Every structure is written in C-alpha cells, then in structure tokens.
Amino acid sequence: MLFFLFLALSLLSRTTTTTVHAAAAAAAATATALECELYIAASTIPNAGLGIFSGLSKKKDDFIGNGDKAIPLIDVWWHNGQIYDFFNPMDDYTWDGSSMGMGLETLHKNDLSAFWPGIDAMVNCNAALLNTEKATPRYDEGGLHRAKHPGAGGITPYNADQSILIRDIPIGGELFKNYGDEWFLHRTNLGQIPVESHYGMVLDLMSDMIDEIKFDPSIMYNELIREFQTIWDSRILNALYDFTWKDVLRAIDVDDIGILLQNNATRSVEWLNENGKCIDHIVHGRSTIDGAGHGAFAKRDLPIDTIVTGTPLIHFPDGKWFDTYEFQYCNDGHMVRNMTDGPYGKQLLLNYCFSHPESTLTLCPYGSGVNYINHNKTKANVKVQWSKDGITNHHSEWLLKDPNEMTGVHSTNLAIDYVTIRDVVEGEELFLNYGDVWEDKWNELIEGWKHYDTSYLEDYVSATEYNLRHGKDRILSSKEQQLYYQPYPDNLLIRCHYLLELSNNVFDGDDISLFSNWENYMGDNNGFPCHVLNYDNSNESYLVEFYTSYNVLKKLRGVPREAIKFADRPYTTDLHMIGVIRQPIGIPDDILPDAWRNNNNNSTTDKGQTCTSEDQITCLKEEIEMMKNLQYNTVHDDDDDDDPCAVPDAFIELPVKTSSSSISTHGRVYRGA
C-alpha cells in the first residue's frame, strides 16, 4: 500500500513540475514513376497539418533532404508597433534566430527569428520519436559583393545542406525534429502534450515499479496506472498513450518508447503518391546567372508537366507586416520608431513571396527548394499553378475569399505546385518567370546602378571573408589598436569562443580542434564579445577579457588564436542595406482570383519608402555615419527607465522553435547600414 502512495505522489510531483485537373492527374502519374526521397503530406499527428516523410529506408547518421535557405526576420514585433497580439502569420513557422547562427544580425536577439522553409518549416515534433537533427545554416553570400552586384542585400546569405538522422527511419516514416520543451509547455491550448523528458521519466517510473512491488506489475499497471490516466490530464501519464503492459516491457527492454509509435508514424509510399507530393526534385548550387547567388537545379530528369515540388502558402492579408521603419535617435544612442515618414523598406522575406499589384494579399511559400528558383523570363522552364483541392492543405474555397476574411487565421489553406513546362534534364537550372512588375523593378535598379559611384564600398569585407583571409594573423591588443587608424574594418567585432568560460585564470585546454565548431548547446555560433588585452610571444597566445553567460567579467591567459574570431556588427550585413531590391514574385494574371482584386489604389510594394534606388548610395553613407557615431557597448545595455526615448518594457511571447528550452523576449533595437 505504501508503494501505491509513493507511485501516486511521484506521478503528481513529476507532472506538476513541467506544466488544372487533367494536368494534375498526368503530373501525379509522372511523379509516381520517379524516384523520390521526400514527400509532403498530411501528418500522422492528428490536427498537426502537414508533415514530411521519407521515401527511402534510412539509417541513423544518414543524410536526408537537399537543404534550403533560411531567412532572417528582423525586429518584426518592433516594426509592427510592439503590439502584444498583432496578427503574426509566422508564429508557428519560425525558429529562434540565434540558434540558427543569426545572433549578430540584430543588437538584441530577442526580436530575431529565422524562417527556414523546407524540412525545417514543415517538419513536426513527436518528442518520443525524434529522428532528424536540427542543423545550423552556413553563411554564404553567394559570391555577391555590395560594390559590384546590385543584387547584394536582396538574397539571404544563410544556406543549409542536408539534415542528419539521429535514428533509423523506415520507408514512409515521418520526420520529426525537436522544437524544444518550451514550445509546448507555453502553448497550453495544445493540451498536456508530453515533451522529451517525460518519455524517459515514464520508463524510469515503470522500471521502478517492476523493482519495488512484490506481485505482478501488470496488475498495478492495468488497474491503477490506467485509472490514473482517466483522472489526471498529465503530460507524463499521456506519454503512456494506450500502451499495453507488454508494450511497456518492450520499450523498457530497449530504453526507447519510440519503437511503440513508429508504425503509427509511417505511411505507405502508395498512399504518399496518391495523397501527397514529392519534394525531392530540387538541389541547390551556385546559379548560372551572375549576381543571383544560389539557384535550383533538377536532381533528375523531369518530363514536361512534372510537379517539381508543391508548397503550402502562408498568407498575409496586407503588406503592412513587412514594413520596416526608420529610427529616431535619442541622446543616449537608443532609437525609437519614427512614424513621420512612413516605412523606409521591407523585410527580406518579401523577395521570396508572391503578390499582385491588384491585391493586398501576400503569399509566402515554405516548400522545399522553392526559394532557390530564380527569375528568367526567356529561359523559364517551370510555372506555378494552384494545387489540387484537399492536397497539401489547399482549399479551393479560399480562392473565393476576400483577403480581409483571412485575417487572424494562422493555419495554411492555400498551396501551389511548381510544374515543368517542358522536359528538363538532370543538372539543368530551374527558372520561373517572376512577371513583368518584378522585371521592371529589377531593370529600374540596374539602370540606377550604372550611375552610382560605389568606389567607397570596395573595401567592404564581411566577417566570413575576413576570417578566411586573416584567420591566422596576430590580433592587435586594445591598446595597440588605438595606435592605428582603423586597424580593422568598422563593421567587425572581436569575439571569443564560448568554451573559454569553462577555464579559470589560464586556458587549460590543449585540443584546439574543439574551436573548429563555434556552436554552443543552443546552436548560437557567435561566442562572447571580448577584448584582447595582450599577446604573449613566448607561446603565441592571448590575454582576453569577456563577460561570461552569467554576466561575470573574466580575464583569461593562454588563449589560442583559434578561439578568437571576427564577427559582423549588428545591422551591418548586406540584408540591412537601404535601397536594395524588395519586390515579391508576381502571381500570374491568369490564376489570380477575382475575389482577391481588392487593391483599388494598385499601389506598389515600395509605397512609403523614403530611399529610392536613385539615392541608395547617399542613404548608405548617411546610415554608416550614424552607426559610427553610436556609442556601441558590446557588453552592457544600461537602460534608464526615465529615458523619454526608451521603448516600453517588453512582454514574454510564445517561444519559437529552438534547440533548447528558452523563452524569447523583446527589447530595444538598433540599425546600421
């Protein structure tokens, strides 16, 4: 009887601590005949929308997918007026930006998120069956330089290759990544969904029950535990689902409750071909178009009318979400939103979305590979069309809705297919005609570029490039730097590896290969801001000073060069420049529903922008001078609550997907050029 009490108390305590149709048919037949590694279809998790499925049997440590762009979303809450409940269609489709290697795009990480289409936007989370590792995009500017390419600033530099599997997957198995416990624990509307730790807890508890009681434990399980499940809506009890005692013993034997769930998380390839779409026909690489960055290439021969990929669409009833505002500078260096002149630009995400001059609606795809497809009017070999009703969350009745009726709806209800308009051979680059409006905007930028004096930008170098060139050079101490005029580029900061905080007064490590990976447990690869105080010639090491993650000032001797790198100052990378292209892809006239033609002003996406392409360079110069004049503190943010320019205290929002448990908060923001 005492064990009954122990069991009940144990469960309670553990629970409360973690509180077009004919063409479509032909295309489907073609797709069925082609090899496919990845499918998109309805998730095996009830009410979870779409999921990603493997078309092949794969082993742990195998690669899967072809990689996708990751797009930084900069200070979205701030630019939308810091309104607690503003309609943010991206809420459930983004990851914490700092865990994606973007932590220094903004001064504060709080209002920074990453939209990562493809596997990382569509993958679901089943904490008992996690099989796909979270990756971190690599920084690659695509060969563009801001002094030489007008397209610089118009593409995201964050790209990723394949994902790695962390457990075996059968043919038709759904992919699952870890969102982080906080994503579920703070979304109480989802119910008491178990998180990763609960599955380990419940197996430990069942093992304890076997060891402690002196009679058949199956009786305890069937008559008491199952009864508890009907009484308590507990995350830890929910981790047992409707498993039999025989099931539990199987899971205990291999210490993996996921084996009991795999069958229900698997679909047949026949079902996937009939009810889903292959999203494995695209690989990315450097585009054949100079200045376009990366492009999409056919992974295999694709006959005419093949659905290259299908993608759901995130809808924005109007374009205000994308607006970015100029800042009013305060005496202490803080900035507040300047509403006088209207928005100065748009979020980079807009370049990857669809719109039409006659509609206020903007649609952003998050399918695999789609954001690598570049524009080429004369060489276009794919087109877009609406998906078949009921497939990949496309609901044809939404084509009859006024955009205003879509406000407040977070679920995706529209989808498009990218379809080949001629035979495409393996390795051929895929092109889409973005439309006349987009091409006119691009030609306008090119024409203005011909008359710019960009000589003052020629010395610009990103941190990635600077580290490649000078990664082994001796770094000047802070005092030595004062003896020279601009010894290092203005846009760069010195950072120290996060592992250094594990040492005491002298670095006590001898394996410098550990510093080849800058990611911490959260995926942040930026380390700590630090100062180099001295260089020791005797052992070619440094004395550095930095603040630890606990905000403790620390001095450390014997630091090797490999533990120090340069990083871009916040708001100085290309995507923050003013006057760069911000133009959505055009929705073709022949598929635009009449119900969406609600933009009576027929305004362009640049309405209210104060820096046009003609004065791009003037704007850039002014912004750079502003940034130089700011008193930039790399360690502290000493806010004065009485400051009339201060932004109101931030609220705690629902966490975005991350590789660890963290709550994202919003704070003050800065911007440079």
XYZ file of C-alpha atoms in Angstrom:
673
model
C 0.000 0.000 0.000
C 2.891 2.353 0.711
C 4.094 1.862 -2.825
C 0.670 2.929 -4.155
C 1.093 6.196 -2.258
C 4.686 6.566 -3.469
C 3.582 5.977 -7.038
C 0.743 8.480 -6.866
C 2.888 11.163 -5.275
C 5.677 10.513 -7.753
C 3.345 10.919 -10.708
C 1.800 14.058 -9.278
C 5.108 15.717 -8.444
C 6.683 14.923 -11.776
C 3.610 16.164 -13.579
C 3.270 19.468 -11.823
C 6.911 20.429 -12.257
C 6.562 20.653 -16.073
C 3.426 22.130 -16.554
C -5.963 22.392 -63.966
C -7.220 18.779 -63.007
C -6.284 16.771 -66.074
C -2.766 18.179 -65.983
C -2.617 17.431 -62.316
C -3.591 13.806 -62.943
C -0.901 13.444 -65.582
C 1.649 15.065 -63.308
C 0.695 12.714 -60.484
C 1.238 9.717 -62.745
C 4.654 11.075 -63.750
C 5.623 11.747 -60.150
C 4.683 8.209 -59.162
C 7.127 6.828 -61.721
C 10.033 8.961 -60.495
C 12.292 8.149 -57.580
C 11.555 10.267 -54.518
C 13.340 10.620 -51.191
C 10.981 13.103 -49.533
C 7.228 13.640 -49.584
C 4.913 16.256 -48.139
C 1.512 15.017 -46.973
C -0.877 15.131 -44.032
C 0.976 14.480 -40.786
C 0.391 11.312 -38.802
C -0.076 13.576 -35.760
C -3.794 14.481 -35.504
C -4.523 18.174 -36.221
C -0.843 18.905 -36.909
C -1.337 19.891 -40.543
C 1.311 18.734 -42.982
C 4.354 16.590 -42.380
C 7.481 15.398 -44.179
C 8.003 11.707 -44.974
C 10.986 9.707 -46.138
C 10.534 7.776 -49.365
C 13.513 5.579 -48.555
C 14.603 3.446 -45.632
C 17.449 5.231 -43.877
C 19.827 4.585 -41.003
C 20.996 6.744 -38.139
C 23.696 9.225 -39.269
C 22.452 9.130 -42.886
C 21.739 12.435 -44.596
C 18.253 13.418 -45.702
C 16.855 16.302 -47.733
C 18.636 18.721 -50.029
C 18.906 21.842 -47.861
C 17.104 25.174 -48.002
C 17.592 28.879 -47.464
C 16.982 30.348 -44.014
C 15.609 33.890 -43.986
C 16.192 36.242 -41.018
C 13.124 38.092 -39.751
C 14.428 41.309 -38.226
C 12.690 43.089 -35.321
C 9.236 42.130 -36.623
C 7.474 42.810 -33.328
C 9.206 46.178 -33.008
C 8.380 47.278 -36.557
C 4.761 46.236 -36.022
C 4.375 48.667 -33.142
C 5.204 46.332 -30.236
C 1.579 45.269 -30.076
C 1.096 42.174 -27.933
C -1.492 40.452 -30.093
C -0.723 41.719 -33.582
C -1.531 39.154 -36.290
C 1.725 37.361 -36.994
C 1.214 34.580 -39.573
C 4.803 33.405 -38.956
C 4.262 32.434 -35.310
C 4.341 28.681 -35.826
C 6.835 28.541 -38.679
C 9.975 30.155 -37.284
C 12.985 29.151 -35.213
C 14.924 31.189 -32.695
C 17.306 33.282 -34.817
C 20.318 32.975 -32.543
C 20.082 29.178 -32.649
C 20.292 29.457 -36.439
C 23.624 31.305 -36.350
C 21.987 34.701 -36.909
C 22.501 36.086 -33.420
C 24.505 39.136 -34.512
C 22.122 40.318 -37.237
C 20.490 42.424 -34.508
C 21.825 44.049 -31.366
C 19.362 42.112 -29.243
C 18.489 38.508 -30.012
C 15.017 38.908 -28.556
C 13.228 40.080 -31.685
C 15.120 37.905 -34.151
C 13.684 34.762 -35.700
C 14.534 32.561 -38.650
C 12.128 31.356 -41.300
C 13.615 28.159 -42.700
C 11.401 26.771 -45.491
C 11.528 23.133 -46.457
C 12.079 20.414 -43.876
C 12.621 22.877 -41.042
C 9.375 24.792 -41.563
C 7.161 21.790 -42.299
C 8.637 19.152 -40.008
C 6.595 18.296 -36.941
C 7.723 17.346 -33.449
C 6.964 13.997 -31.836
C 9.169 14.097 -28.763
C 9.163 10.297 -28.401
C 10.250 9.725 -31.994
C 12.778 12.470 -32.772
C 14.721 11.311 -35.815
C 16.140 14.352 -37.568
C 18.835 16.576 -36.107
C 18.478 20.326 -36.126
C 21.151 21.885 -38.301
C 22.585 25.396 -38.429
C 22.706 27.242 -41.762
C 26.111 28.239 -43.084
C 26.817 31.838 -44.063
C 27.372 32.148 -47.812
C 26.944 35.434 -49.659
C 26.731 33.642 -52.984
C 29.690 35.488 -54.450
C 27.916 38.864 -54.283
C 29.738 42.000 -53.158
C 27.844 45.200 -52.368
C 30.186 47.310 -54.528
C 29.926 45.046 -57.558
C 26.496 43.412 -57.594
C 23.194 45.314 -57.480
C 21.550 42.160 -56.141
C 23.570 42.285 -52.907
C 21.182 42.610 -49.972
C 18.354 41.055 -51.949
C 19.082 37.438 -51.024
C 19.580 35.665 -47.729
C 23.167 34.561 -47.066
C 22.053 31.679 -44.834
C 22.022 28.332 -46.618
C 21.950 24.761 -45.411
C 22.775 21.391 -46.835
C 21.284 18.068 -45.839
C 19.956 17.175 -42.404
C 21.349 14.284 -40.358
C 19.232 11.458 -38.980
C 19.548 10.563 -35.299
C 17.592 7.314 -35.516
C 16.617 4.783 -38.181
C 13.616 5.624 -40.361
C 11.559 3.087 -42.324
C 10.176 3.745 -45.801
C 7.291 6.179 -45.354
C 8.355 7.260 -41.871
C 7.504 10.827 -40.864
C 10.373 13.131 -39.940
C 10.390 14.763 -36.503
C 12.652 17.458 -35.080
C 12.885 18.782 -31.554
C 11.125 22.136 -31.119
C 12.361 22.494 -27.543
C 10.245 21.830 -24.451
C 9.193 25.448 -24.062
C 7.395 25.438 -27.413
C 4.834 23.013 -25.985
C 4.871 23.976 -22.313
C 3.812 27.546 -23.098
C 1.140 26.622 -25.644
C -1.459 25.433 -23.187
C -4.133 25.433 -25.896
C -2.477 22.306 -27.308
C -3.217 20.345 -24.153
C -0.928 18.253 -21.980
C 1.406 17.024 -24.719
C 4.429 15.127 -23.353
C 7.839 16.657 -24.034
C 11.081 14.731 -24.495
C 11.934 14.374 -20.814
C 8.538 12.884 -19.956
C 9.157 9.752 -22.017
C 12.322 8.995 -20.093
C 10.544 9.711 -16.820
C 7.697 7.326 -17.522
C 10.042 4.483 -18.488
C 12.051 5.061 -15.290
C 8.854 5.022 -13.277
C 7.699 1.749 -14.826
C 11.131 0.225 -14.185
C 10.933 1.322 -10.530
C 7.514 -0.260 -10.283
C 8.897 -3.596 -11.509
C 11.718 -3.459 -8.954
C 9.659 -2.326 -5.968
C 6.425 -4.288 -5.919
C 6.288 -7.956 -4.920
C 3.421 -9.048 -7.159
C 2.644 -8.993 -10.862
C 3.345 -5.396 -12.017
C 0.911 -5.766 -14.892
C -1.914 -5.725 -12.319
C -0.636 -2.421 -10.951
C -0.371 -1.028 -14.470
C -3.768 -2.154 -15.717
C -5.778 -1.392 -12.596
C -4.056 1.675 -11.183
C -1.961 3.465 -13.817
C -4.623 3.207 -16.486
C -7.145 4.506 -13.961
C -4.857 7.465 -13.178
C -4.862 8.285 -16.896
C -8.623 8.822 -16.799
C -8.386 11.029 -13.696
C -5.344 13.224 -14.394
C -4.663 15.044 -17.637
C -0.950 14.649 -17.055
C 1.871 15.042 -19.563
C 3.803 12.151 -18.025
C 0.764 9.854 -17.984
C -0.100 10.881 -21.534
C 3.357 9.598 -22.524
C 1.937 6.077 -21.984
C -0.793 6.589 -24.611
C -2.887 3.364 -24.660
C 0.095 1.018 -24.446
C -0.414 -2.452 -23.024
C 1.881 -3.753 -20.305
C 3.526 -5.947 -22.921
C 4.230 -2.802 -24.957
C 5.776 -1.116 -21.931
C 8.078 -4.068 -21.310
C 9.284 -3.893 -24.930
C 10.083 -0.192 -24.531
C 11.881 -0.742 -21.207
C 13.964 -3.517 -22.744
C 15.456 -1.178 -25.377
C 15.041 2.044 -23.355
C 13.087 3.610 -26.228
C 9.374 4.283 -26.131
C 9.535 5.458 -29.745
C 9.508 1.892 -31.070
C 5.874 1.668 -29.966
C 4.924 4.712 -32.037
C 6.794 4.092 -35.278
C 4.035 2.128 -37.036
C 1.506 4.906 -36.472
C 4.042 7.456 -37.740
C 4.548 5.659 -41.058
C 2.610 5.850 -44.324
C 2.870 3.650 -47.381
C 4.580 5.029 -50.480
C 1.391 4.275 -52.435
C -0.583 6.473 -50.033
C 2.037 9.237 -50.234
C 1.963 9.224 -54.030
C -1.819 9.484 -54.017
C -2.296 11.971 -51.180
C 0.977 13.890 -51.069
C 3.680 15.321 -53.302
C 7.311 14.556 -53.922
C 9.571 17.433 -52.792
C 12.858 15.838 -53.739
C 13.410 17.043 -57.304
C 15.496 20.131 -56.452
C 19.109 20.534 -55.345
C 20.783 23.900 -54.894
C 24.100 25.304 -56.037
C 25.667 28.479 -57.399
C 23.331 29.921 -60.047
C 24.353 30.196 -63.682
C 23.119 33.809 -63.524
C 25.877 36.140 -62.388
C 24.876 38.014 -59.251
C 21.892 35.776 -58.461
C 23.624 33.848 -55.684
C 22.354 30.297 -55.468
C 19.937 28.581 -57.795
C 17.728 25.500 -58.035
C 18.783 22.578 -60.209
C 16.943 19.444 -61.325
C 18.034 16.442 -59.262
C 16.922 14.080 -62.040
C 15.328 14.203 -65.490
C 11.884 15.793 -65.212
C 9.426 15.295 -68.101
C 7.012 18.040 -69.095
C 4.101 18.524 -66.658
C 6.039 17.059 -63.728
C 5.178 18.599 -60.367
C 8.695 19.612 -59.339
C 7.525 20.415 -55.841
C 4.415 21.512 -54.008
C 4.310 24.101 -51.265
C 1.753 25.434 -48.806
C 1.466 29.220 -48.601
C 1.487 31.423 -45.509
C -0.960 34.258 -46.122
C -0.626 37.937 -45.202
C -3.897 39.807 -45.850
C -1.967 43.051 -46.368
C 1.656 44.064 -46.742
C 1.993 46.049 -43.515
C 3.630 43.133 -41.710
C 6.696 43.530 -43.962
C 7.165 47.270 -43.340
C 10.382 48.429 -41.682
C 10.638 51.877 -40.136
C 13.371 54.438 -39.713
C 14.582 55.102 -36.183
C 14.598 58.297 -34.211
C 17.937 58.644 -32.447
C 17.868 59.636 -28.794
C 20.655 61.364 -26.879
C 21.779 58.145 -25.198
C 22.041 56.271 -28.514
C 18.691 54.478 -28.219
C 16.358 54.511 -31.167
C 12.593 54.543 -31.362
C 10.337 54.024 -34.340
C 9.912 57.122 -36.498
C 6.385 57.146 -37.903
C 6.642 60.565 -39.560
C 7.954 59.447 -42.926
C 6.311 56.027 -43.091
C 8.195 52.781 -43.702
C 11.633 53.058 -45.276
C 11.708 49.483 -46.594
C 10.546 45.901 -46.271
C 11.584 42.643 -44.645
C 13.867 40.493 -46.798
C 11.234 37.757 -46.694
C 9.145 39.735 -49.201
C 11.551 38.793 -52.011
C 10.611 35.135 -51.548
C 6.840 35.667 -51.528
C 4.079 36.117 -54.127
C 1.794 39.086 -54.653
C -0.042 41.026 -57.358
C -0.499 44.797 -57.846
C -4.290 44.385 -57.850
C -4.357 42.611 -54.488
C -3.234 43.437 -50.950
C -2.609 39.751 -50.287
C 0.936 38.407 -49.967
C 1.621 34.657 -50.008
C 4.883 33.130 -48.775
C 5.811 29.560 -49.765
C 7.624 27.284 -47.352
C 8.146 24.211 -49.502
C 11.466 22.534 -50.095
C 13.810 24.139 -52.644
C 11.320 26.693 -53.953
C 13.240 29.728 -52.723
C 16.233 28.805 -54.881
C 14.265 29.129 -58.140
C 15.469 32.303 -59.857
C 13.805 34.554 -62.424
C 14.424 34.218 -66.129
C 11.674 35.296 -68.468
C 13.141 33.767 -71.618
C 14.503 30.547 -70.085
C 11.610 29.769 -67.745
C 11.040 26.022 -67.539
C 8.573 25.874 -64.631
C 5.315 27.632 -63.850
C 3.108 27.857 -60.762
C -0.472 26.657 -60.521
C -2.927 26.070 -57.698
C -2.677 22.670 -56.060
C -5.456 20.128 -56.276
C -8.190 20.740 -53.729
C -7.536 18.868 -50.495
C -3.876 18.123 -51.219
C -1.091 19.779 -49.188
C -3.661 21.875 -47.314
C -5.057 23.593 -50.403
C -8.715 24.527 -50.024
C -10.219 25.883 -53.231
C -12.885 27.859 -51.377
C -10.117 30.201 -50.223
C -9.806 31.373 -53.816
C -13.252 32.913 -53.329
C -12.424 34.741 -50.092
C -11.740 38.440 -49.760
C -8.241 38.936 -48.254
C -9.822 40.729 -45.279
C -11.571 37.464 -44.347
C -8.194 35.780 -43.937
C -7.045 37.977 -41.054
C -6.490 36.095 -37.828
C -6.306 32.655 -39.449
C -2.897 31.121 -38.720
C -3.392 27.786 -40.464
C -2.362 27.433 -44.093
C -5.219 26.956 -46.542
C -3.576 27.651 -49.888
C -0.913 25.775 -51.836
C 0.741 25.938 -55.230
C 2.640 23.496 -57.413
C 5.735 24.236 -59.479
C 5.248 22.374 -62.753
C 7.674 21.858 -65.644
C 6.517 23.464 -68.911
C 8.965 21.396 -70.980
C 11.289 18.466 -70.474
C 14.095 19.310 -68.035
C 17.310 17.302 -67.853
C 19.222 16.388 -64.716
C 21.503 19.243 -63.594
C 19.615 21.931 -65.527
C 18.842 25.112 -63.595
C 15.169 25.745 -62.944
C 13.747 29.163 -63.765
C 10.400 30.816 -63.150
C 9.056 33.942 -64.834
C 8.513 36.319 -61.896
C 6.348 38.592 -64.041
C 6.613 42.000 -65.702
C 6.241 44.010 -62.479
C 9.197 42.239 -60.909
C 11.318 42.560 -64.054
C 10.536 46.289 -64.369
C 11.595 46.794 -60.759
C 14.850 44.917 -61.329
C 15.625 46.821 -64.546
C 14.995 50.098 -62.714
C 17.560 49.102 -60.090
C 20.079 48.047 -62.738
C 19.670 51.323 -64.622
C 20.255 53.349 -61.474
C 23.252 51.204 -60.572
C 25.031 52.249 -63.764
C 25.279 55.811 -62.464
C 26.386 55.061 -58.905
C 29.838 55.745 -57.528
C 30.402 52.634 -55.466
C 34.136 53.067 -55.019
C 33.802 53.740 -51.284
C 32.186 50.297 -50.854
C 35.021 48.397 -52.492
C 36.878 47.858 -49.204
C 33.862 46.289 -47.502
C 34.520 42.776 -46.277
C 32.191 40.526 -44.311
C 33.363 38.708 -41.202
C 33.188 35.382 -43.025
C 35.531 36.599 -45.742
C 37.809 38.433 -43.290
C 38.262 35.301 -41.173
C 39.146 33.295 -44.271
C 41.815 35.822 -45.236
C 43.198 36.683 -41.799
C 42.169 33.784 -39.547
C 45.787 33.112 -38.539
C 47.026 36.705 -38.271
C 48.050 38.035 -34.862
C 45.321 40.165 -33.346
C 46.282 43.570 -32.008
C 45.558 44.295 -28.358
C 43.059 47.017 -27.473
C 45.928 49.450 -26.740
C 47.707 48.571 -29.980
C 44.527 49.181 -31.927
C 44.452 52.747 -30.607
C 47.830 53.436 -32.224
C 46.497 52.815 -35.717
C 43.743 54.422 -37.757
C 41.042 51.805 -38.295
C 43.260 48.719 -37.906
C 40.189 46.579 -38.518
C 37.058 47.235 -40.609
C 34.366 49.275 -38.834
C 31.756 46.617 -39.441
C 33.606 43.904 -37.499
C 33.752 42.881 -33.839
C 36.139 40.571 -31.976
C 34.517 37.513 -30.394
C 35.847 34.738 -28.125
C 34.756 31.095 -28.179
C 32.114 30.129 -25.634
C 34.237 27.212 -24.350
C 36.641 29.714 -22.781
C 34.258 30.366 -19.906
C 34.909 26.800 -18.713
C 38.549 27.648 -17.886
C 39.767 29.552 -14.837
C 42.521 32.185 -14.993
C 44.591 30.335 -17.585
C 43.225 28.416 -20.529
C 43.763 24.797 -19.581
C 42.834 23.054 -22.815
C 45.228 21.562 -25.312
C 42.885 20.349 -28.050
C 42.480 23.380 -30.314
C 40.344 21.319 -32.713
C 37.482 21.917 -30.279
C 37.392 25.511 -31.505
C 36.569 24.493 -35.078
C 32.906 24.364 -34.093
C 31.622 27.613 -32.606
C 28.120 26.406 -31.821
C 27.052 26.148 -28.199
C 24.310 23.831 -26.957
C 21.672 26.230 -28.296
C 23.149 26.455 -31.777
C 24.447 30.007 -31.272
C 27.835 30.262 -33.000
C 28.869 33.771 -32.028
C 30.665 33.233 -28.723
C 31.219 36.226 -26.418
C 32.205 39.813 -27.253
C 35.722 40.212 -25.917
C 38.782 42.461 -25.717
C 42.316 41.345 -26.466
C 44.469 42.819 -23.679
C 47.871 41.395 -24.527
C 49.781 38.998 -26.769
C 52.352 36.559 -25.364
C 55.139 35.939 -27.873
C 56.549 33.033 -25.873
C 53.623 30.730 -26.570
C 51.729 32.761 -29.216
C 48.664 33.130 -27.012
C 46.454 35.968 -25.810
C 45.186 37.542 -22.632
C 41.497 38.290 -23.210
C 38.668 39.817 -21.225
C 34.998 39.000 -21.680
C 31.704 38.678 -19.861
C 30.521 35.092 -19.360
C 26.984 33.868 -19.914
C 26.416 34.694 -16.224
C 27.488 38.309 -16.845
C 30.699 37.860 -14.851
C 33.763 39.733 -16.106
C 36.559 37.276 -16.737
C 40.233 37.570 -17.722
C 41.902 34.544 -19.251
C 45.509 33.926 -20.257
C 46.937 31.416 -22.717
C 44.067 31.723 -25.206
C 44.981 30.326 -28.646
C 44.265 32.265 -31.853
C 41.764 29.596 -32.891
C 39.482 30.665 -30.024
C 39.182 34.237 -31.341
C 37.370 35.366 -34.467
C 35.839 38.420 -36.102
C 32.076 38.793 -36.438
C 29.803 41.264 -38.212
C 28.462 44.108 -36.123
C 24.675 44.050 -35.802
C 22.777 45.612 -38.712
C 25.830 45.839 -40.991
C 25.425 42.829 -43.292
C 24.063 43.262 -46.813
C 20.462 42.409 -45.966
C 20.219 45.609 -43.847
C 21.227 47.975 -46.644
C 18.786 50.614 -47.816
C 17.733 50.805 -51.442
C 18.235 47.118 -52.228
C 15.537 45.245 -54.112
C 12.428 44.335 -52.191
C 9.851 43.005 -54.631
C 7.605 39.936 -54.409
C 7.250 37.414 -57.206
C 4.181 38.094 -59.302
C 1.086 35.930 -59.063
C 0.291 35.223 -62.735
C -2.716 37.168 -64.004
C -4.426 34.034 -65.274
C -4.577 32.387 -61.827
C -5.340 35.473 -59.688
C -8.890 35.036 -58.294
C -11.293 37.923 -58.848
C -12.139 37.894 -55.135
C -8.574 38.944 -54.358
C -8.583 42.030 -56.579
C -9.161 44.395 -53.657
C -6.280 46.848 -54.059
C -8.092 49.836 -55.530
C -5.030 52.043 -55.187
C -2.977 49.497 -57.157
C -0.015 50.587 -55.021
C 3.409 49.076 -55.406
C 5.222 47.311 -52.604
C 7.526 50.314 -52.141
C 4.856 52.820 -51.084
C 6.207 54.956 -48.277
C 9.852 54.025 -48.832
C 11.973 57.132 -48.359
C 15.151 55.815 -50.026
C 14.605 55.052 -53.688
C 17.119 53.271 -55.866
C 18.367 56.625 -57.222
C 19.586 57.811 -53.829
C 20.666 54.415 -52.498
C 24.321 55.359 -52.079
C 23.512 58.650 -50.328
C 21.312 56.775 -47.883
C 24.002 54.204 -47.256
C 26.600 56.859 -46.498
C 24.274 58.603 -44.050
C 23.460 55.331 -42.296
C 27.136 54.371 -41.975
C 27.960 57.736 -40.408
C 25.093 57.290 -37.929
C 26.407 53.879 -36.968
C 29.930 55.225 -36.479
C 28.657 57.909 -34.123
C 26.793 55.484 -31.872
C 28.395 54.602 -28.550
C 28.282 50.863 -29.121
C 28.695 48.789 -25.966
C 29.447 45.140 -26.625
C 28.891 44.037 -23.044
C 26.251 46.098 -21.223
C 22.882 47.658 -22.004
C 22.453 50.210 -19.245
C 18.845 51.248 -19.737
C 17.464 54.296 -17.969
C 13.815 53.784 -17.096
C 13.346 57.569 -17.026
C 14.642 57.977 -20.557
C 11.812 59.612 -22.558
C 13.025 57.784 -25.655
C 13.000 54.361 -24.006
C 10.840 51.651 -25.501
C 8.228 50.254 -23.072
C 9.140 47.104 -21.177
C 8.882 44.002 -23.268
C 6.485 41.130 -22.876
C 7.258 37.417 -22.934
C 5.978 35.851 -26.121
C 5.361 32.250 -27.076
C 8.735 30.675 -27.767
C 9.748 29.924 -31.326
C 11.324 26.601 -32.218
C 14.766 26.227 -30.744
C 17.255 23.536 -29.929
C 16.947 24.188 -26.215
C 14.408 25.433 -23.716
C 14.330 29.210 -23.844
C 11.718 31.948 -23.720
C 12.104 34.734 -26.225
C 11.631 38.314 -25.050
C 11.682 41.558 -26.941
C 13.923 44.539 -26.222
C 15.369 47.673 -27.793
C 16.749 47.629 -31.300
C 19.414 49.367 -33.359
C 20.078 49.613 -37.042
C 23.112 50.469 -39.177
C 23.849 50.232 -42.876
